[in-house]
């Protein structure tokens, strides 16, 4: 029997890990992988014991893009019916933080998959890129939208129009990567950071994520109003009372997510 194309693990308290597992195809995102990522993300979103999610691949590839062999002969209507935007929406709408742990190639849909996450930890020899033009298409998972919004028009154009790959250092300098670590440390670092986040009050974490993401899509004034209302709303939570009481009483807080 074939190994499952996506595997889940629980590497630390409060942390769910989703691993893309198609090493023979450089973790190309075929329909099954996309379906499973969406499925496990939904499952972890609904599971209160998971507070932060790590999405990763293997040492050679995070994901080398959509599966070219699976789409080479597809018709327009087949592509439409595949509804590729579903997986992106599930990640984007996930209220819990998602950390991409990237080793090796993150290309095309793989680079877009990383960009849909909230934090990107990359190995020193990770390679990013949107090489879609080289095979006669354009990025389809946010590469023409999230990429320029993250790094600016001129840096993004330089890569989406040539299809050139770029390394972890360039990605970090452009603001596409949160942290670079030695290749062998990528997953460990992502799990440690996820565990750190998992210990924090989940409502405050989720509201922080929502405020950043919704705010990025709104005017500054609207974003600031959203932030203020969210801050005020959190004063209704037990975790706010506990967090502040613990600080004043000089003890470790016990957060319940209420
Ligand atoms: N699709 C299908 N198979 C792939 C893919 C892919 N994207 N990438 C690699 N493979 C396969 C190869 O065909 C090869 O299979 P086989 O052994 O049967 O010949 C195996 O993986 C190993 O690949 P290589 O021998 O090429 O390995 P290298 O280490 O020499 O090179 C690279 C690795 C650089 C990653 C190279 O394989 C490559 O350039 N891959 C294609 C990258 C690419 O063009 N990606 C963009 C795809 S299009 C896309 O992502 C559009 C997104 C649209 C929305 C998506 C929604 C999810």
Tab-separated table of C-alpha atoms and ligand atoms in Angstrom:
chain	number	residue	atom	x	y	z
A	1	UNK	CA	0.000	0.000	0.000
A	2	UNK	CA	1.263	3.511	-0.843
A	3	UNK	CA	2.214	5.827	2.023
A	4	UNK	CA	-0.376	8.573	2.566
A	5	UNK	CA	0.388	11.750	0.612
A	6	UNK	CA	-0.072	13.863	3.725
A	7	UNK	CA	0.773	12.813	7.280
A	8	UNK	CA	-0.158	14.430	10.573
A	9	UNK	CA	1.872	14.385	13.770
A	10	UNK	CA	1.641	15.878	17.257
A	11	UNK	CA	5.258	16.859	17.944
A	12	UNK	CA	4.587	18.961	21.064
A	13	UNK	CA	1.814	19.924	23.431
A	14	UNK	CA	-0.710	22.106	21.591
A	15	UNK	CA	1.042	21.667	18.227
A	16	UNK	CA	-0.354	19.895	15.179
A	17	UNK	CA	2.014	19.158	12.301
A	18	UNK	CA	0.920	18.507	8.710
A	19	UNK	CA	3.583	16.930	6.502
A	20	UNK	CA	3.351	16.715	2.712
A	21	UNK	CA	4.702	13.297	1.812
A	22	UNK	CA	5.280	12.811	-1.916
A	23	UNK	CA	9.105	12.697	-1.968
A	24	UNK	CA	9.105	10.946	-5.350
A	25	UNK	CA	7.435	14.040	-6.904
A	26	UNK	CA	9.206	16.734	-4.843
A	27	UNK	CA	5.954	17.056	-2.883
A	28	UNK	CA	4.032	18.338	-5.914
A	29	UNK	CA	0.560	19.394	-4.831
A	30	UNK	CA	-1.757	16.998	-6.609
A	31	UNK	CA	-5.490	17.014	-5.918
A	32	UNK	CA	-5.149	14.405	-3.167
A	33	UNK	CA	-2.504	16.436	-1.324
A	34	UNK	CA	-4.629	19.561	-1.569
A	35	UNK	CA	-7.714	17.720	-0.353
A	36	UNK	CA	-5.829	16.218	2.584
A	37	UNK	CA	-4.203	19.509	3.620
A	38	UNK	CA	-7.662	21.110	3.653
A	39	UNK	CA	-9.116	18.149	5.552
A	40	UNK	CA	-6.434	18.099	8.264
A	41	UNK	CA	-6.450	21.850	8.663
A	42	UNK	CA	-10.199	21.772	9.238
A	43	UNK	CA	-9.775	18.891	11.686
A	44	UNK	CA	-7.068	20.775	13.619
A	45	UNK	CA	-9.101	23.978	13.567
A	46	UNK	CA	-11.945	22.103	15.263
A	47	UNK	CA	-9.641	20.393	17.789
A	48	UNK	CA	-9.215	22.519	20.938
A	49	UNK	CA	-6.052	20.651	21.883
A	50	UNK	CA	-4.301	22.085	18.795
A	51	UNK	CA	-3.351	25.714	19.236
A	52	UNK	CA	-0.758	26.195	16.525
A	53	UNK	CA	-0.118	24.313	13.286
A	54	UNK	CA	3.140	23.559	11.456
A	55	UNK	CA	2.984	22.798	7.730
A	56	UNK	CA	6.068	21.157	6.281
A	57	UNK	CA	7.528	18.803	3.671
A	58	UNK	CA	10.827	16.922	3.638
A	59	UNK	CA	14.500	17.857	3.291
A	60	UNK	CA	14.353	18.155	-0.532
A	61	UNK	CA	11.053	19.988	-0.960
A	62	UNK	CA	8.395	21.864	0.915
A	63	UNK	CA	6.410	21.588	-2.335
A	64	UNK	CA	7.567	22.004	-5.959
A	65	UNK	CA	4.233	23.458	-7.035
A	66	UNK	CA	1.012	22.107	-8.416
A	67	UNK	CA	1.354	18.662	-9.993
A	68	UNK	CA	2.230	19.482	-13.593
A	69	UNK	CA	1.576	15.922	-14.786
A	70	UNK	CA	-1.908	15.987	-13.315
A	71	UNK	CA	-2.870	19.235	-15.037
A	72	UNK	CA	-0.925	19.084	-18.315
A	73	UNK	CA	-3.925	17.854	-20.317
A	74	UNK	CA	-6.745	19.354	-18.280
A	75	UNK	CA	-9.456	21.384	-19.998
A	76	UNK	CA	-10.597	24.789	-18.784
A	77	UNK	CA	-13.761	23.283	-17.330
A	78	UNK	CA	-11.813	20.515	-15.573
A	79	UNK	CA	-9.573	23.182	-14.017
A	80	UNK	CA	-12.645	25.147	-12.980
A	81	UNK	CA	-14.296	22.080	-11.448
A	82	UNK	CA	-11.129	21.221	-9.501
A	83	UNK	CA	-11.740	24.340	-7.390
A	84	UNK	CA	-8.068	24.830	-6.500
A	85	UNK	CA	-8.931	27.905	-4.472
A	86	UNK	CA	-10.587	25.728	-1.775
A	87	UNK	CA	-7.320	24.716	-0.081
A	88	UNK	CA	-6.037	28.302	-0.062
A	89	UNK	CA	-9.272	29.494	1.512
A	90	UNK	CA	-9.084	26.838	4.227
A	91	UNK	CA	-5.581	27.945	5.199
A	92	UNK	CA	-6.387	31.609	4.880
A	93	UNK	CA	-9.531	31.226	6.970
A	94	UNK	CA	-7.831	29.047	9.602
A	95	UNK	CA	-8.177	30.997	12.865
A	96	UNK	CA	-5.113	29.303	14.379
A	97	UNK	CA	-1.581	30.350	13.448
A	98	UNK	CA	0.039	28.255	10.727
A	99	UNK	CA	3.844	28.111	10.468
A	100	UNK	CA	5.455	26.969	7.211
A	101	UNK	CA	8.690	25.044	7.827
A	102	UNK	CA	10.467	25.180	4.464
A	103	UNK	CA	13.383	23.020	3.376
A	104	UNK	CA	14.392	22.576	-0.257
A	105	UNK	CA	12.045	23.781	-2.992
A	106	UNK	CA	9.016	25.989	-2.414
A	107	UNK	CA	8.031	26.700	-6.004
A	108	UNK	CA	4.865	27.824	-7.752
A	109	UNK	CA	1.930	26.576	-5.702
A	110	UNK	CA	4.469	25.524	-3.040
A	111	UNK	CA	5.755	29.088	-2.655
A	112	UNK	CA	2.145	30.268	-2.603
A	113	UNK	CA	1.312	27.662	0.017
A	114	UNK	CA	4.108	29.027	2.245
A	115	UNK	CA	2.905	32.584	1.613
A	116	UNK	CA	-0.579	31.642	2.790
A	117	UNK	CA	0.871	30.686	6.177
A	118	UNK	CA	1.459	33.231	8.958
A	119	UNK	CA	5.139	32.629	9.676
A	120	UNK	CA	7.771	31.133	7.354
A	121	UNK	CA	10.848	29.414	8.806
A	122	UNK	CA	13.309	28.555	6.034
A	123	UNK	CA	16.417	26.417	5.863
A	124	UNK	CA	19.612	28.085	4.589
A	125	UNK	CA	19.458	26.250	1.264
A	126	UNK	CA	15.709	26.611	0.666
A	127	UNK	CA	14.776	27.787	-2.823
A	128	UNK	CA	11.697	29.840	-3.577
A	129	UNK	CA	10.167	30.949	-6.855
A	130	UNK	CA	7.147	31.402	-9.066
A	131	UNK	CA	8.346	29.625	-12.234
A	132	UNK	CA	4.862	29.275	-13.770
A	133	UNK	CA	5.617	31.490	-16.804
A	134	UNK	CA	8.163	28.919	-17.903
A	135	UNK	CA	5.405	26.364	-18.447
A	136	UNK	CA	2.929	28.730	-20.065
A	137	UNK	CA	0.702	29.669	-17.143
A	138	UNK	CA	0.611	32.225	-14.358
A	139	UNK	CA	0.662	31.694	-10.591
A	140	UNK	CA	-2.760	30.581	-9.421
A	141	UNK	CA	-2.557	30.566	-5.636
A	142	UNK	CA	-1.822	34.199	-4.872
A	143	UNK	CA	1.613	34.560	-6.506
A	144	UNK	CA	0.599	37.639	-8.477
A	145	UNK	CA	-1.235	39.086	-5.457
A	146	UNK	CA	0.280	38.072	-2.105
A	147	UNK	CA	3.846	38.134	-3.393
A	148	UNK	CA	3.856	41.816	-4.569
A	149	UNK	CA	1.867	42.845	-1.513
A	150	UNK	CA	4.545	41.262	0.651
A	151	UNK	CA	7.752	42.276	-1.135
A	152	UNK	CA	6.613	45.181	-3.349
A	153	UNK	CA	5.901	45.375	-7.090
A	154	UNK	CA	9.450	45.606	-8.414
A	155	UNK	CA	10.941	42.694	-6.485
A	156	UNK	CA	7.903	40.529	-7.257
A	157	UNK	CA	7.863	41.439	-10.961
A	158	UNK	CA	11.545	40.583	-11.190
A	159	UNK	CA	10.718	37.013	-10.186
A	160	UNK	CA	7.218	36.360	-11.588
A	161	UNK	CA	8.244	37.649	-15.022
A	162	UNK	CA	11.457	35.619	-15.258
A	163	UNK	CA	10.510	32.529	-13.282
A	164	UNK	CA	13.961	32.727	-11.646
A	165	UNK	CA	14.366	31.011	-8.299
A	166	UNK	CA	15.727	32.818	-5.256
A	167	UNK	CA	17.387	31.619	-2.087
A	168	UNK	CA	16.420	31.852	1.562
A	169	UNK	CA	18.665	34.887	2.154
A	170	UNK	CA	17.040	36.848	-0.704
A	171	UNK	CA	13.618	35.763	0.544
A	172	UNK	CA	14.486	36.940	4.037
A	173	UNK	CA	15.867	40.257	2.782
A	174	UNK	CA	12.649	40.817	0.795
A	175	UNK	CA	10.500	40.117	3.843
A	176	UNK	CA	9.108	36.831	2.536
A	177	UNK	CA	10.738	34.721	5.251
A	178	UNK	CA	10.439	35.241	9.022
A	179	UNK	CA	13.596	33.405	10.067
A	180	UNK	CA	16.446	31.434	8.467
A	181	UNK	CA	17.975	28.507	10.338
A	182	UNK	CA	20.377	25.676	9.392
A	183	UNK	CA	18.562	23.142	7.185
A	184	UNK	CA	18.626	20.444	9.839
A	185	UNK	CA	16.982	22.773	12.375
A	186	UNK	CA	13.972	23.950	10.338
A	187	UNK	CA	11.306	21.629	11.647
A	188	UNK	CA	12.632	21.711	15.210
A	189	UNK	CA	12.645	25.525	15.218
A	190	UNK	CA	9.110	25.674	13.774
A	191	UNK	CA	7.848	23.248	16.421
A	192	UNK	CA	9.549	25.179	19.244
A	193	UNK	CA	7.982	28.423	18.011
A	194	UNK	CA	4.594	26.728	17.591
A	195	UNK	CA	4.834	25.339	21.144
A	196	UNK	CA	5.671	28.831	22.411
A	197	UNK	CA	2.578	30.222	20.672
A	198	UNK	CA	0.483	27.272	21.905
A	199	UNK	CA	1.190	28.257	25.514
A	200	UNK	CA	-0.262	31.719	25.026
A	201	UNK	CA	-3.963	32.523	25.487
A	202	UNK	CA	-5.634	31.107	22.354
A	203	UNK	CA	-8.315	33.790	22.062
A	204	UNK	CA	-5.702	36.564	22.114
A	205	UNK	CA	-3.620	34.640	19.560
A	206	UNK	CA	-6.547	34.070	17.219
A	207	UNK	CA	-7.715	37.658	17.501
A	208	UNK	CA	-4.190	38.933	16.850
A	209	UNK	CA	-4.002	36.847	13.677
A	210	UNK	CA	-7.419	38.003	12.517
A	211	UNK	CA	-6.635	41.634	13.246
A	212	UNK	CA	-3.411	41.506	11.205
A	213	UNK	CA	-4.940	39.650	8.261
A	214	UNK	CA	-8.201	41.582	8.047
A	215	UNK	CA	-6.383	44.835	8.672
A	216	UNK	CA	-3.970	44.218	5.783
A	217	UNK	CA	-6.971	44.089	3.480
A	218	UNK	CA	-8.550	47.303	4.801
A	219	UNK	CA	-7.735	50.994	5.115
A	220	UNK	CA	-5.506	51.946	8.064
A	221	UNK	CA	-8.453	53.664	9.773
A	222	UNK	CA	-10.653	50.553	9.428
A	223	UNK	CA	-7.819	48.305	10.570
A	224	UNK	CA	-7.165	50.446	13.634
A	225	UNK	CA	-10.878	50.427	14.521
A	226	UNK	CA	-10.936	46.641	14.185
A	227	UNK	CA	-7.885	46.419	16.432
A	228	UNK	CA	-9.398	48.697	19.097
A	229	UNK	CA	-12.722	46.807	19.169
A	230	UNK	CA	-10.923	43.479	19.351
A	231	UNK	CA	-8.766	44.669	22.230
A	232	UNK	CA	-11.854	45.896	24.087
A	233	UNK	CA	-13.690	42.627	23.408
A	234	UNK	CA	-10.875	40.580	24.944
A	235	UNK	CA	-11.580	42.212	28.306
A	236	UNK	CA	-14.586	39.857	28.404
A	237	UNK	CA	-12.265	36.826	28.434
A	238	UNK	CA	-11.176	34.881	31.515
A	239	UNK	CA	-7.686	34.678	30.032
A	240	UNK	CA	-7.337	38.477	30.127
A	241	UNK	CA	-8.239	38.473	33.840
A	242	UNK	CA	-5.902	35.542	34.482
A	243	UNK	CA	-3.014	36.967	32.426
A	244	UNK	CA	-3.077	40.322	34.170
A	245	UNK	CA	-3.676	38.843	37.657
A	246	UNK	CA	-0.747	36.444	37.175
A	247	UNK	CA	1.501	39.333	36.158
A	248	UNK	CA	0.545	41.359	39.236
A	249	UNK	CA	0.848	38.323	41.565
A	250	UNK	CA	4.204	37.368	39.962
A	251	UNK	CA	3.121	33.826	39.047
A	252	UNK	CA	2.763	31.775	35.857
A	253	UNK	CA	-0.673	32.230	34.245
A	254	UNK	CA	-3.004	29.291	33.567
A	255	UNK	CA	-4.863	30.001	30.335
A	256	UNK	CA	-8.052	28.109	29.527
A	257	UNK	CA	-9.032	29.587	26.183
A	258	UNK	CA	-12.174	31.100	27.706
B	1	LIG	N1	4.712	18.411	-10.770
B	1	LIG	C1	4.843	17.094	-11.039
B	1	LIG	N2	5.979	16.410	-10.843
B	1	LIG	C2	7.035	17.081	-10.364
B	1	LIG	C3	6.968	18.460	-10.046
B	1	LIG	C4	5.727	19.128	-10.257
B	1	LIG	N3	5.547	20.436	-9.950
B	1	LIG	N4	8.179	18.849	-9.592
B	1	LIG	C5	8.975	17.762	-9.619
B	1	LIG	N5	8.289	16.684	-10.076
B	1	LIG	C6	8.767	15.321	-10.270
B	1	LIG	C7	9.657	15.209	-11.508
B	1	LIG	O1	8.875	15.086	-12.676
B	1	LIG	C8	10.456	13.966	-11.184
B	1	LIG	O2	9.666	12.842	-11.447
B	1	LIG	P1	10.306	11.565	-12.231
B	1	LIG	O3	11.371	11.054	-11.294
B	1	LIG	O4	9.149	10.651	-12.382
B	1	LIG	O5	10.887	12.096	-13.493
B	1	LIG	C9	10.632	14.049	-9.648
B	1	LIG	O6	9.623	14.942	-9.194
B	1	LIG	C10	11.949	14.645	-9.239
B	1	LIG	O7	12.119	15.863	-9.916
B	1	LIG	P2	13.484	16.286	-10.633
B	1	LIG	O8	14.169	15.080	-11.177
B	1	LIG	O9	13.177	17.385	-11.597
B	1	LIG	O10	14.287	16.798	-9.356
B	1	LIG	P3	15.386	17.929	-9.274
B	1	LIG	O11	15.855	17.921	-7.855
B	1	LIG	O12	16.394	17.776	-10.355
B	1	LIG	O13	14.595	19.320	-9.563
B	1	LIG	C11	12.811	20.916	-9.245
B	1	LIG	C12	13.641	19.748	-8.657
B	1	LIG	C13	13.722	22.138	-9.478
B	1	LIG	C14	11.750	21.232	-8.215
B	1	LIG	C15	12.205	20.494	-10.589
B	1	LIG	O14	11.576	19.247	-10.438
B	1	LIG	C16	11.185	21.463	-11.115
B	1	LIG	O15	11.532	22.456	-11.734
B	1	LIG	N6	9.864	21.186	-10.857
B	1	LIG	C17	8.780	21.976	-11.383
B	1	LIG	C18	8.654	23.290	-10.650
B	1	LIG	C19	7.506	24.097	-11.207
B	1	LIG	O16	7.478	24.461	-12.375
B	1	LIG	N7	6.527	24.416	-10.342
B	1	LIG	C20	5.374	25.175	-10.724
B	1	LIG	C21	4.251	24.255	-11.073
B	1	LIG	S1	2.834	25.124	-11.677
B	1	LIG	C22	2.057	25.700	-10.293
B	1	LIG	O17	2.463	25.490	-9.189
B	1	LIG	C23	0.826	26.520	-10.544
B	1	LIG	C24	0.066	26.813	-9.294
B	1	LIG	C25	-1.338	27.020	-9.651
B	1	LIG	C26	-2.240	26.912	-8.433
B	1	LIG	C27	-1.924	25.686	-7.677
B	1	LIG	C28	-2.868	25.177	-6.720
B	1	LIG	C29	-2.193	24.161	-5.796
